[in-house]
Each structure stands twice: as structure tokens, then as C-alpha cells.
Coordinates of C-alpha atoms in Angstrom, one line a residue:
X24 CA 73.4 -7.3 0.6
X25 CA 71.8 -4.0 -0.3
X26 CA 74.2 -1.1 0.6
X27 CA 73.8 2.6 1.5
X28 CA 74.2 4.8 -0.7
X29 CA 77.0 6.1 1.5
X30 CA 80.2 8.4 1.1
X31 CA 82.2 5.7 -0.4
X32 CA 80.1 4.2 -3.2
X33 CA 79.1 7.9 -4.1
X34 CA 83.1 8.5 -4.7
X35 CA 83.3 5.2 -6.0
X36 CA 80.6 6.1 -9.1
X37 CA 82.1 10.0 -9.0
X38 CA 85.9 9.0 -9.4
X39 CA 85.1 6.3 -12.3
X40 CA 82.8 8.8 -14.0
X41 CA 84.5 9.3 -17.1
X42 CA 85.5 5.5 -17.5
X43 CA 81.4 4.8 -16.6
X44 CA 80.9 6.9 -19.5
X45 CA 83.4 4.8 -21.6
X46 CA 82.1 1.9 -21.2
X47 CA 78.6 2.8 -21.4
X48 CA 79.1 5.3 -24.2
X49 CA 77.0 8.3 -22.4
X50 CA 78.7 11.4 -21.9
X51 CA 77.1 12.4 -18.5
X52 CA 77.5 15.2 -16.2
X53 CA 76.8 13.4 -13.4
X54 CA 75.5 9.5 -12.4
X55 CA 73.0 9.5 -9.6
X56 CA 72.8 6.0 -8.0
X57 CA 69.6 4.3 -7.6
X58 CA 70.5 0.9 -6.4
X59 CA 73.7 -0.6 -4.4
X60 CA 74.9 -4.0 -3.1
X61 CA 77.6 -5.3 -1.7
X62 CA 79.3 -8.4 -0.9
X63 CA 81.9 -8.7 1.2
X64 CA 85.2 -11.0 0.0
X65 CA 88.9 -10.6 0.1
X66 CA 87.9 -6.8 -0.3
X67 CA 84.5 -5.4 -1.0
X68 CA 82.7 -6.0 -4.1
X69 CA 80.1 -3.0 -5.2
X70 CA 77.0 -3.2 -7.8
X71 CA 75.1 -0.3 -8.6
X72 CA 72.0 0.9 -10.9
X73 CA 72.8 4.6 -12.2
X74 CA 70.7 7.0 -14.0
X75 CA 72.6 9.7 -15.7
X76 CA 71.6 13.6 -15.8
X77 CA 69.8 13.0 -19.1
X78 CA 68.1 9.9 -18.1
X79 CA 69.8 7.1 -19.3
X80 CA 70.5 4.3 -16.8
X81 CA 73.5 1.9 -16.5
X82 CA 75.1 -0.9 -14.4
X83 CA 78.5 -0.5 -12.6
X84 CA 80.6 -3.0 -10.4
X85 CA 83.5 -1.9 -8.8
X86 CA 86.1 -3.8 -6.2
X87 CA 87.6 -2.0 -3.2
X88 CA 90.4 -4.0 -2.0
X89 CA 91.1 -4.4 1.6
X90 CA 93.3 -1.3 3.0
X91 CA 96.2 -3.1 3.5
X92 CA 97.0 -3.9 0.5
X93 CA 97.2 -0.1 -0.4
X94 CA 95.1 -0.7 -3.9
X95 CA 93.4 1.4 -5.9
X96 CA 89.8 0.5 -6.2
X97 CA 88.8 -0.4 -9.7
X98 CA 86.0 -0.3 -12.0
X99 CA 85.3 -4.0 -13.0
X100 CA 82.5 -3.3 -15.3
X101 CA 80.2 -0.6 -16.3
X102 CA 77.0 -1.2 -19.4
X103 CA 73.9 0.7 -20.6
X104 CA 71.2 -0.3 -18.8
X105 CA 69.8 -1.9 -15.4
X106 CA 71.2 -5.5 -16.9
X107 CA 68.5 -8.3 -15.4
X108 CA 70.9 -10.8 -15.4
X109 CA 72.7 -8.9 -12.9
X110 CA 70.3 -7.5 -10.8
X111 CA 70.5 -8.5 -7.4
X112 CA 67.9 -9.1 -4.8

């Protein structure tokens, strides 16, 4: 499902930022978010498209557990570039 680009996947991308950059080996100031999904399971899963400051893009998943279990949400994976095989519809 496409998402909003809401509150929570904005903090989502702004409190992984430095482990985005990481992963994706871009040292950006900021991620905007172009593209978000969701799917709901025993939590939330998130996909997003990002495109840094400088204009390099990258693909993000996070999971927000559900908020009874008192979890951190996590960054499952982040990589350079708007990956095909993961871009949902």
C-alpha cells in the first residue's frame, strides 16, 4: 500500500540517517523521501525511495513493531539506488 509521507516515516528516515548513510555509503545532510509503502504484519513494515541533498537516491526498509511490545523500530535495510527488484506498485 502506498503510504503518506507522514510524521512517522519522516522520523523513521530522520532517526536512521546516519545508519542510511552507512549502508549506502553517502554522507548526506538530509534524505527527502520520494516514495513510501507500507504493509501491515505483526507490526508495520515501511519501504521508501530517498534522494539525498546532493542528489543521490537510495532504498530504505524499516519495521515498526507494534506498541506493545515496547521495540525500537529498526532499519532492516538501506542501498544506493531506487532498487527495481524492490520497487513496489
Amino acid at each position: 500500500v502506498i503510504a503518506a509521507v507522514d510524521a512517522t516515516v519522516q522520523d523513521l528516515v530522520s532517526g536512521h540517517k546516519a545508519a542510511i548513510n552507512a549502508q549506502t555509503h553517502v554522507n548526506a545532510a538530509n534524505w527527502k523521501i520520494d516514495k513510501a509503502w507500507s504493509q501491515v504484519v505483526a507490526g508495520t513494515n515501511y519501504f521508501v525511495h530517498l534522494t539525498s541533498n546532493d542528489g543521490k537516491h537510495a532504498s530504505a526498509s524499516f519495521y515498526v513493531p507494534l506498541p506493545h511490545t515496547n521495540a525500537p523500530a529498526e532499519l532492516k535495510f538501506a542501498e544506493a539506488g531506487h532498487t527495481g527488484a524492490r520497487n513496489q506498485k
